[in-house]
């Protein structure tokens, strides 16, 4: 028989988005998080390394009732090692907005034991439900996520789904890879109407990114609004629409 989980479970998060969601919704449950978990500001928990290289022994030493992870952000061998050490690992998959809402509900209610969805999650659903429908692919965009080498959004991504809901079609949405490396000349010749430049994971700025695409309008966007699935979803529709123009 499996041991009963504590009334207030000890939770370790390996995903920055989920760290913020848990910390805001259930203060006091988190006992560990990665070095990249920078929100909410002032989060006081044990740091256990990066998303791609967590210190498995440090995680296990915290005695977590639950470790929250993501199939894209975290490596399968690390998750297997945590399970082998006795940890209960909840692995999320978030490739669309609908999946984000489903997985956030699963993490917060099933994983963390909240009795009801937090208010911000209901507000986020309402904010996205209120987004006016746009003609699919009204604009076609290149969405770099890294430079040197250039990498862009490909198929089946959460950020791509958010953009599509705002009428911006990812030029590489049908690529065989989710984050393909594409030479700059090919990007310039992709026939896009727009280049969308988030400030994470690569920090594109007005002086670092737009100059690579002469003659193409550039939209600098808050990477958290485009790629995080948590409390930021409440403000994301308005923030992204304003940035996309």
mmCIF file of N, CA, C and O in Angstrom, residues 133-222:
data_model
loop_
_atom_site.group_PDB
_atom_site.id
_atom_site.type_symbol
_atom_site.label_atom_id
_atom_site.label_comp_id
_atom_site.label_asym_id
_atom_site.label_seq_id
_atom_site.Cartn_x
_atom_site.Cartn_y
_atom_site.Cartn_z
ATOM 1 N N UNK A 133 -12.275 36.478 -32.801
ATOM 2 C CA UNK A 133 -11.761 35.547 -33.806
ATOM 3 C C UNK A 133 -11.093 36.330 -34.924
ATOM 4 O O UNK A 133 -11.554 37.398 -35.326
ATOM 5 N N UNK A 134 -9.979 35.802 -35.408
ATOM 6 C CA UNK A 134 -9.228 36.435 -36.488
ATOM 7 C C UNK A 134 -9.123 35.468 -37.642
ATOM 8 O O UNK A 134 -9.083 34.246 -37.434
ATOM 9 N N UNK A 135 -9.075 35.971 -38.867
ATOM 10 C CA UNK A 135 -8.877 35.070 -40.015
ATOM 11 C C UNK A 135 -7.597 34.269 -39.828
ATOM 12 O O UNK A 135 -6.561 34.840 -39.491
ATOM 13 N N UNK A 136 -7.678 32.941 -39.990
ATOM 14 C CA UNK A 136 -6.489 32.111 -39.788
ATOM 15 C C UNK A 136 -5.385 32.559 -40.734
ATOM 16 O O UNK A 136 -5.591 32.670 -41.940
ATOM 17 N N UNK A 137 -4.222 32.823 -40.135
ATOM 18 C CA UNK A 137 -3.089 33.205 -40.967
ATOM 19 C C UNK A 137 -3.222 34.580 -41.575
ATOM 20 O O UNK A 137 -2.733 34.829 -42.673
ATOM 21 N N UNK A 138 -3.928 35.497 -40.888
ATOM 22 C CA UNK A 138 -4.047 36.858 -41.399
ATOM 23 C C UNK A 138 -2.667 37.446 -41.648
ATOM 24 O O UNK A 138 -2.456 38.192 -42.594
ATOM 25 N N UNK A 139 -1.721 37.106 -40.770
ATOM 26 C CA UNK A 139 -0.322 37.463 -40.984
ATOM 27 C C UNK A 139 0.543 36.221 -40.806
ATOM 28 O O UNK A 139 0.216 35.351 -40.007
ATOM 29 N N UNK A 140 1.621 36.167 -41.533
ATOM 30 C CA UNK A 140 2.524 35.005 -41.494
ATOM 31 C C UNK A 140 3.837 35.462 -40.877
ATOM 32 O O UNK A 140 4.458 36.412 -41.365
ATOM 33 N N UNK A 141 4.259 34.803 -39.808
ATOM 34 C CA UNK A 141 5.411 35.277 -39.048
ATOM 35 C C UNK A 141 6.488 34.222 -38.883
ATOM 36 O O UNK A 141 6.211 33.028 -38.796
ATOM 37 N N UNK A 142 7.714 34.699 -38.820
ATOM 38 C CA UNK A 142 8.854 33.910 -38.362
ATOM 39 C C UNK A 142 9.000 34.199 -36.871
ATOM 40 O O UNK A 142 8.915 35.356 -36.446
ATOM 41 N N UNK A 143 9.218 33.171 -36.065
ATOM 42 C CA UNK A 143 9.317 33.373 -34.620
ATOM 43 C C UNK A 143 10.620 32.750 -34.111
ATOM 44 O O UNK A 143 10.659 31.597 -33.667
ATOM 45 N N UNK A 144 11.725 33.490 -34.172
ATOM 46 C CA UNK A 144 12.990 32.960 -33.641
ATOM 47 C C UNK A 144 12.936 32.819 -32.124
ATOM 48 O O UNK A 144 12.329 33.626 -31.426
ATOM 49 N N UNK A 145 13.588 31.769 -31.629
ATOM 50 C CA UNK A 145 13.725 31.580 -30.186
ATOM 51 C C UNK A 145 15.200 31.523 -29.779
ATOM 52 O O UNK A 145 15.505 31.485 -28.589
ATOM 53 N N UNK A 146 16.086 31.512 -30.778
ATOM 54 C CA UNK A 146 17.521 31.500 -30.476
ATOM 55 C C UNK A 146 18.278 32.084 -31.656
ATOM 56 O O UNK A 146 17.770 32.155 -32.786
ATOM 57 N N UNK A 147 19.495 32.516 -31.364
ATOM 58 C CA UNK A 147 20.380 33.084 -32.376
ATOM 59 C C UNK A 147 21.771 32.489 -32.178
ATOM 60 O O UNK A 147 22.198 32.250 -31.063
ATOM 61 N N UNK A 148 22.454 32.264 -33.271
ATOM 62 C CA UNK A 148 23.797 31.638 -33.244
ATOM 63 C C UNK A 148 23.741 30.258 -32.621
ATOM 64 O O UNK A 148 24.303 30.065 -31.523
ATOM 65 N N UNK A 149 23.122 29.263 -33.217
ATOM 66 C CA UNK A 149 22.457 29.318 -34.526
ATOM 67 C C UNK A 149 21.009 29.796 -34.415
ATOM 68 O O UNK A 149 20.407 29.751 -33.330
ATOM 69 N N UNK A 150 20.465 30.198 -35.551
ATOM 70 C CA UNK A 150 19.071 30.606 -35.574
ATOM 71 C C UNK A 150 18.170 29.396 -35.391
ATOM 72 O O UNK A 150 18.312 28.389 -36.081
ATOM 73 N N UNK A 151 17.241 29.498 -34.441
ATOM 74 C CA UNK A 151 16.225 28.480 -34.218
ATOM 75 C C UNK A 151 14.884 29.181 -34.141
ATOM 76 O O UNK A 151 14.786 30.301 -33.617
ATOM 77 N N UNK A 152 13.853 28.535 -34.674
ATOM 78 C CA UNK A 152 12.536 29.151 -34.711
ATOM 79 C C UNK A 152 11.470 28.186 -34.203
ATOM 80 O O UNK A 152 11.718 26.982 -34.063
ATOM 81 N N UNK A 153 10.295 28.723 -33.935
ATOM 82 C CA UNK A 153 9.167 27.854 -33.626
ATOM 83 C C UNK A 153 8.836 27.019 -34.850
ATOM 84 O O UNK A 153 8.743 27.546 -35.963
ATOM 85 N N UNK A 154 8.640 25.711 -34.618
ATOM 86 C CA UNK A 154 8.207 24.818 -35.686
ATOM 87 C C UNK A 154 6.795 24.339 -35.418
ATOM 88 O O UNK A 154 5.927 25.116 -35.011
ATOM 89 N N UNK A 155 6.589 23.063 -35.589
ATOM 90 C CA UNK A 155 5.242 22.500 -35.434
ATOM 91 C C UNK A 155 4.885 22.323 -33.957
ATOM 92 O O UNK A 155 5.732 22.180 -33.098
ATOM 93 N N UNK A 156 3.582 22.366 -33.689
ATOM 94 C CA UNK A 156 3.056 21.815 -32.442
ATOM 95 C C UNK A 156 3.639 22.475 -31.191
ATOM 96 O O UNK A 156 4.155 21.799 -30.312
ATOM 97 N N UNK A 157 3.562 23.811 -31.108
ATOM 98 C CA UNK A 157 4.100 24.499 -29.938
ATOM 99 C C UNK A 157 3.025 25.359 -29.265
ATOM 100 O O UNK A 157 2.117 25.886 -29.921
ATOM 101 N N UNK A 158 3.156 25.515 -27.972
ATOM 102 C CA UNK A 158 2.246 26.345 -27.196
ATOM 103 C C UNK A 158 2.257 27.785 -27.702
ATOM 104 O O UNK A 158 1.204 28.393 -27.929
ATOM 105 N N UNK A 159 3.457 28.335 -27.901
ATOM 106 C CA UNK A 159 3.560 29.715 -28.379
ATOM 107 C C UNK A 159 2.916 29.872 -29.748
ATOM 108 O O UNK A 159 2.266 30.881 -30.027
ATOM 109 N N UNK A 160 3.101 28.882 -30.605
ATOM 110 C CA UNK A 160 2.490 28.936 -31.928
ATOM 111 C C UNK A 160 0.974 28.954 -31.844
ATOM 112 O O UNK A 160 0.299 29.642 -32.619
ATOM 113 N N UNK A 161 0.425 28.197 -30.889
ATOM 114 C CA UNK A 161 -1.027 28.170 -30.725
ATOM 115 C C UNK A 161 -1.542 29.522 -30.236
ATOM 116 O O UNK A 161 -2.579 30.006 -30.710
ATOM 117 N N UNK A 162 -0.837 30.148 -29.302
ATOM 118 C CA UNK A 162 -1.254 31.469 -28.841
ATOM 119 C C UNK A 162 -1.259 32.470 -29.994
ATOM 120 O O UNK A 162 -2.209 33.249 -30.150
ATOM 121 N N UNK A 163 -0.204 32.457 -30.795
ATOM 122 C CA UNK A 163 -0.131 33.388 -31.921
ATOM 123 C C UNK A 163 -1.265 33.143 -32.909
ATOM 124 O O UNK A 163 -1.872 34.092 -33.428
ATOM 125 N N UNK A 164 -1.563 31.874 -33.181
ATOM 126 C CA UNK A 164 -2.634 31.550 -34.125
ATOM 127 C C UNK A 164 -3.965 32.114 -33.646
ATOM 128 O O UNK A 164 -4.785 32.586 -34.448
ATOM 129 N N UNK A 165 -4.194 32.076 -32.343
ATOM 130 C CA UNK A 165 -5.443 32.611 -31.797
ATOM 131 C C UNK A 165 -5.526 34.126 -31.950
ATOM 132 O O UNK A 165 -6.610 34.713 -31.867
ATOM 133 N N UNK A 166 -4.373 34.749 -32.159
ATOM 134 C CA UNK A 166 -4.319 36.192 -32.342
ATOM 135 C C UNK A 166 -4.168 36.574 -33.813
ATOM 136 O O UNK A 166 -3.889 37.719 -34.143
ATOM 137 N N UNK A 167 -4.367 35.584 -34.697
ATOM 138 C CA UNK A 167 -4.347 35.858 -36.129
ATOM 139 C C UNK A 167 -2.979 35.869 -36.767
ATOM 140 O O UNK A 167 -2.819 36.360 -37.887
ATOM 141 N N UNK A 168 -1.972 35.324 -36.076
ATOM 142 C CA UNK A 168 -0.609 35.291 -36.612
ATOM 143 C C UNK A 168 -0.212 33.840 -36.855
ATOM 144 O O UNK A 168 -0.123 33.049 -35.911
ATOM 145 N N UNK A 169 0.036 33.499 -38.085
ATOM 146 C CA UNK A 169 0.371 32.128 -38.461
ATOM 147 C C UNK A 169 1.886 31.933 -38.463
ATOM 148 O O UNK A 169 2.626 32.737 -39.033
ATOM 149 N N UNK A 170 2.336 30.886 -37.823
ATOM 150 C CA UNK A 170 3.753 30.545 -37.792
ATOM 151 C C UNK A 170 4.184 30.019 -39.154
ATOM 152 O O UNK A 170 3.646 29.031 -39.661
ATOM 153 N N UNK A 171 5.172 30.666 -39.758
ATOM 154 C CA UNK A 171 5.634 30.282 -41.093
ATOM 155 C C UNK A 171 6.187 28.861 -41.129
ATOM 156 O O UNK A 171 6.215 28.231 -42.191
ATOM 157 N N UNK A 172 6.612 28.338 -39.975
ATOM 158 C CA UNK A 172 7.203 26.995 -39.922
ATOM 159 C C UNK A 172 6.324 26.022 -39.136
ATOM 160 O O UNK A 172 6.813 25.026 -38.602
ATOM 161 N N UNK A 173 5.018 26.275 -39.123
ATOM 162 C CA UNK A 173 4.113 25.429 -38.339
ATOM 163 C C UNK A 173 4.040 23.991 -38.834
ATOM 164 O O UNK A 173 3.631 23.102 -38.084
ATOM 165 N N UNK A 174 4.439 23.748 -40.088
ATOM 166 C CA UNK A 174 4.383 22.392 -40.622
ATOM 167 C C UNK A 174 5.757 21.741 -40.726
ATOM 168 O O UNK A 174 5.897 20.678 -41.337
ATOM 169 N N UNK A 175 6.761 22.367 -40.138
ATOM 170 C CA UNK A 175 8.106 21.788 -40.160
ATOM 171 C C UNK A 175 8.101 20.471 -39.382
ATOM 172 O O UNK A 175 7.322 20.280 -38.447
ATOM 173 N N UNK A 176 8.964 19.555 -39.784
ATOM 174 C CA UNK A 176 9.008 18.245 -39.114
ATOM 175 C C UNK A 176 9.505 18.344 -37.681
ATOM 176 O O UNK A 176 9.227 17.464 -36.862
ATOM 177 N N UNK A 177 10.251 19.413 -37.356
ATOM 178 C CA UNK A 177 10.775 19.592 -36.006
ATOM 179 C C UNK A 177 9.995 20.679 -35.272
ATOM 180 O O UNK A 177 9.415 21.573 -35.894
ATOM 181 N N UNK A 178 10.012 20.607 -33.961
ATOM 182 C CA UNK A 178 9.298 21.597 -33.161
ATOM 183 C C UNK A 178 10.099 22.888 -33.007
ATOM 184 O O UNK A 178 9.513 23.964 -32.892
ATOM 185 N N UNK A 179 11.415 22.778 -32.999
ATOM 186 C CA UNK A 179 12.270 23.960 -32.884
ATOM 187 C C UNK A 179 13.430 23.808 -33.870
ATOM 188 O O UNK A 179 14.569 23.559 -33.476
ATOM 189 N N UNK A 180 13.147 23.950 -35.153
ATOM 190 C CA UNK A 180 14.184 23.687 -36.155
ATOM 191 C C UNK A 180 15.250 24.778 -36.210
ATOM 192 O O UNK A 180 14.989 25.954 -35.922
ATOM 193 N N UNK A 181 16.448 24.349 -36.588
ATOM 194 C CA UNK A 181 17.506 25.291 -36.923
ATOM 195 C C UNK A 181 17.344 25.632 -38.398
ATOM 196 O O UNK A 181 17.301 24.743 -39.244
ATOM 197 N N UNK A 182 17.270 26.916 -38.698
ATOM 198 C CA UNK A 182 17.050 27.361 -40.080
ATOM 199 C C UNK A 182 18.062 28.455 -40.397
ATOM 200 O O UNK A 182 18.163 29.442 -39.648
ATOM 201 N N UNK A 183 18.823 28.326 -41.483
ATOM 202 C CA UNK A 183 19.784 29.371 -41.840
ATOM 203 C C UNK A 183 19.090 30.713 -42.049
ATOM 204 O O UNK A 183 17.942 30.772 -42.493
ATOM 205 N N UNK A 184 19.798 31.779 -41.739
ATOM 206 C CA UNK A 184 19.218 33.107 -41.830
ATOM 207 C C UNK A 184 18.711 33.419 -43.232
ATOM 208 O O UNK A 184 17.635 34.018 -43.392
ATOM 209 N N UNK A 185 19.453 33.020 -44.253
ATOM 210 C CA UNK A 185 18.998 33.290 -45.627
ATOM 211 C C UNK A 185 17.650 32.638 -45.896
ATOM 212 O O UNK A 185 16.794 33.216 -46.569
ATOM 213 N N UNK A 186 17.459 31.433 -45.375
ATOM 214 C CA UNK A 186 16.181 30.744 -45.561
ATOM 215 C C UNK A 186 15.068 31.457 -44.808
ATOM 216 O O UNK A 186 13.934 31.563 -45.302
ATOM 217 N N UNK A 187 15.372 31.957 -43.620
ATOM 218 C CA UNK A 187 14.366 32.700 -42.865
ATOM 219 C C UNK A 187 13.950 33.963 -43.618
ATOM 220 O O UNK A 187 12.756 34.289 -43.702
ATOM 221 N N UNK A 188 14.931 34.653 -44.157
ATOM 222 C CA UNK A 188 14.622 35.879 -44.903
ATOM 223 C C UNK A 188 13.794 35.592 -46.153
ATOM 224 O O UNK A 188 13.027 36.440 -46.605
ATOM 225 N N UNK A 189 13.946 34.385 -46.686
ATOM 226 C CA UNK A 189 13.216 34.035 -47.898
ATOM 227 C C UNK A 189 11.940 33.255 -47.648
ATOM 228 O O UNK A 189 11.360 32.696 -48.581
ATOM 229 N N UNK A 190 11.470 33.229 -46.402
ATOM 230 C CA UNK A 190 10.306 32.413 -46.048
ATOM 231 C C UNK A 190 8.977 33.053 -46.432
ATOM 232 O O UNK A 190 7.928 32.437 -46.276
ATOM 233 N N UNK A 191 9.022 34.281 -46.922
ATOM 234 C CA UNK A 191 7.788 34.939 -47.327
ATOM 235 C C UNK A 191 6.923 35.400 -46.175
ATOM 236 O O UNK A 191 5.697 35.478 -46.310
ATOM 237 N N UNK A 192 7.544 35.731 -45.060
ATOM 238 C CA UNK A 192 6.785 36.163 -43.885
ATOM 239 C C UNK A 192 6.437 37.645 -43.981
ATOM 240 O O UNK A 192 7.094 38.428 -44.680
ATOM 241 N N UNK A 193 5.387 38.018 -43.254
ATOM 242 C CA UNK A 193 4.972 39.417 -43.167
ATOM 243 C C UNK A 193 5.520 40.083 -41.914
ATOM 244 O O UNK A 193 5.427 41.300 -41.771
ATOM 245 N N UNK A 194 6.061 39.265 -41.016
ATOM 246 C CA UNK A 194 6.405 39.756 -39.688
ATOM 247 C C UNK A 194 7.430 38.832 -39.062
ATOM 248 O O UNK A 194 7.427 37.630 -39.319
ATOM 249 N N UNK A 195 8.307 39.401 -38.228
ATOM 250 C CA UNK A 195 9.179 38.583 -37.398
ATOM 251 C C UNK A 195 8.820 38.899 -35.947
ATOM 252 O O UNK A 195 8.766 40.058 -35.548
ATOM 253 N N UNK A 196 8.522 37.856 -35.179
ATOM 254 C CA UNK A 196 8.163 38.008 -33.772
ATOM 255 C C UNK A 196 9.372 37.608 -32.943
ATOM 256 O O UNK A 196 9.883 36.483 -33.054
ATOM 257 N N UNK A 197 9.839 38.541 -32.092
ATOM 258 C CA UNK A 197 11.075 38.338 -31.344
ATOM 259 C C UNK A 197 10.807 38.409 -29.841
ATOM 260 O O UNK A 197 10.679 39.496 -29.271
ATOM 261 N N UNK A 198 10.705 37.251 -29.174
ATOM 262 C CA UNK A 198 10.516 37.250 -27.717
ATOM 263 C C UNK A 198 11.834 37.519 -26.999
ATOM 264 O O UNK A 198 12.913 37.372 -27.573
ATOM 265 N N UNK A 199 11.722 37.894 -25.720
ATOM 266 C CA UNK A 199 12.952 38.170 -24.955
ATOM 267 C C UNK A 199 13.416 36.979 -24.131
ATOM 268 O O UNK A 199 14.267 37.129 -23.258
ATOM 269 N N UNK A 200 12.845 35.799 -24.395
ATOM 270 C CA UNK A 200 13.366 34.552 -23.843
ATOM 271 C C UNK A 200 12.882 33.397 -24.713
ATOM 272 O O UNK A 200 11.845 33.526 -25.385
ATOM 273 N N UNK A 201 13.638 32.318 -24.790
ATOM 274 C CA UNK A 201 14.881 32.023 -24.068
ATOM 275 C C UNK A 201 16.074 32.870 -24.501
ATOM 276 O O UNK A 201 16.980 33.118 -23.702
ATOM 277 N N UNK A 202 16.120 33.295 -25.791
ATOM 278 C CA UNK A 202 17.153 34.253 -26.193
ATOM 279 C C UNK A 202 16.580 35.645 -25.974
ATOM 280 O O UNK A 202 15.420 35.915 -26.296
ATOM 281 N N UNK A 203 17.390 36.540 -25.458
ATOM 282 C CA UNK A 203 16.907 37.884 -25.159
ATOM 283 C C UNK A 203 17.046 38.788 -26.380
ATOM 284 O O UNK A 203 18.013 39.539 -26.519
ATOM 285 N N UNK A 204 16.071 38.704 -27.283
ATOM 286 C CA UNK A 204 16.059 39.636 -28.410
ATOM 287 C C UNK A 204 15.656 41.017 -27.911
ATOM 288 O O UNK A 204 14.804 41.157 -27.019
ATOM 289 N N UNK A 205 16.277 42.050 -28.485
ATOM 290 C CA UNK A 205 15.986 43.433 -28.122
ATOM 291 C C UNK A 205 15.893 44.260 -29.400
ATOM 292 O O UNK A 205 16.135 43.755 -30.513
ATOM 293 N N UNK A 206 15.586 45.524 -29.251
ATOM 294 C CA UNK A 206 15.498 46.407 -30.411
ATOM 295 C C UNK A 206 16.827 46.487 -31.148
ATOM 296 O O UNK A 206 16.857 46.758 -32.363
ATOM 297 N N UNK A 207 17.937 46.253 -30.434
ATOM 298 C CA UNK A 207 19.266 46.333 -31.039
ATOM 299 C C UNK A 207 19.869 44.971 -31.362
ATOM 300 O O UNK A 207 21.001 44.900 -31.843
ATOM 301 N N UNK A 208 19.142 43.919 -31.081
ATOM 302 C CA UNK A 208 19.666 42.562 -31.286
ATOM 303 C C UNK A 208 18.542 41.668 -31.807
ATOM 304 O O UNK A 208 17.800 41.076 -31.033
ATOM 305 N N UNK A 209 18.418 41.621 -33.122
ATOM 306 C CA UNK A 209 17.393 40.787 -33.743
ATOM 307 C C UNK A 209 16.751 41.411 -34.959
ATOM 308 O O UNK A 209 16.842 40.863 -36.071
ATOM 309 N N UNK A 210 16.118 42.579 -34.810
ATOM 310 C CA UNK A 210 15.428 43.171 -35.965
ATOM 311 C C UNK A 210 16.337 43.461 -37.146
ATOM 312 O O UNK A 210 15.911 43.354 -38.309
ATOM 313 N N UNK A 211 17.600 43.814 -36.856
ATOM 314 C CA UNK A 211 18.516 44.168 -37.945
ATOM 315 C C UNK A 211 18.814 42.999 -38.865
ATOM 316 O O UNK A 211 19.248 43.178 -40.014
ATOM 317 N N UNK A 212 18.565 41.774 -38.410
ATOM 318 C CA UNK A 212 18.808 40.589 -39.229
ATOM 319 C C UNK A 212 17.731 40.395 -40.295
ATOM 320 O O UNK A 212 17.902 39.576 -41.205
ATOM 321 N N UNK A 213 16.623 41.146 -40.169
ATOM 322 C CA UNK A 213 15.510 40.989 -41.097
ATOM 323 C C UNK A 213 15.133 42.340 -41.705
ATOM 324 O O UNK A 213 14.057 42.881 -41.440
ATOM 325 N N UNK A 214 16.046 42.899 -42.517
ATOM 326 C CA UNK A 214 15.796 44.231 -43.083
ATOM 327 C C UNK A 214 14.525 44.243 -43.931
ATOM 328 O O UNK A 214 14.254 43.334 -44.700
ATOM 329 N N UNK A 215 13.718 45.278 -43.725
ATOM 330 C CA UNK A 215 12.490 45.427 -44.485
ATOM 331 C C UNK A 215 11.312 44.663 -43.943
ATOM 332 O O UNK A 215 10.195 44.791 -44.460
ATOM 333 N N UNK A 216 11.520 43.860 -42.896
ATOM 334 C CA UNK A 216 10.433 43.064 -42.315
ATOM 335 C C UNK A 216 10.034 43.665 -40.964
ATOM 336 O O UNK A 216 10.888 43.845 -40.099
ATOM 337 N N UNK A 217 8.770 43.994 -40.780
ATOM 338 C CA UNK A 217 8.350 44.524 -39.484
ATOM 339 C C UNK A 217 8.691 43.546 -38.364
ATOM 340 O O UNK A 217 8.527 42.336 -38.515
ATOM 341 N N UNK A 218 9.149 44.088 -37.248
ATOM 342 C CA UNK A 218 9.530 43.259 -36.109
ATOM 343 C C UNK A 218 8.657 43.596 -34.905
ATOM 344 O O UNK A 218 8.433 44.767 -34.592
ATOM 345 N N UNK A 219 8.160 42.562 -34.239
ATOM 346 C CA UNK A 219 7.381 42.728 -33.014
ATOM 347 C C UNK A 219 8.178 42.139 -31.861
ATOM 348 O O UNK A 219 8.424 40.929 -31.821
ATOM 349 N N UNK A 220 8.610 42.997 -30.939
ATOM 350 C CA UNK A 220 9.318 42.543 -29.743
ATOM 351 C C UNK A 220 8.279 42.217 -28.675
ATOM 352 O O UNK A 220 7.480 43.078 -28.297
ATOM 353 N N UNK A 221 8.273 40.979 -28.208
ATOM 354 C CA UNK A 221 7.244 40.556 -27.263
ATOM 355 C C UNK A 221 7.869 40.037 -25.974
ATOM 356 O O UNK A 221 8.998 39.550 -25.958
ATOM 357 N N UNK A 222 7.104 40.131 -24.906
ATOM 358 C CA UNK A 222 7.494 39.597 -23.612
ATOM 359 C C UNK A 222 7.430 38.073 -23.688
ATOM 360 O O UNK A 222 6.365 37.496 -23.902
#
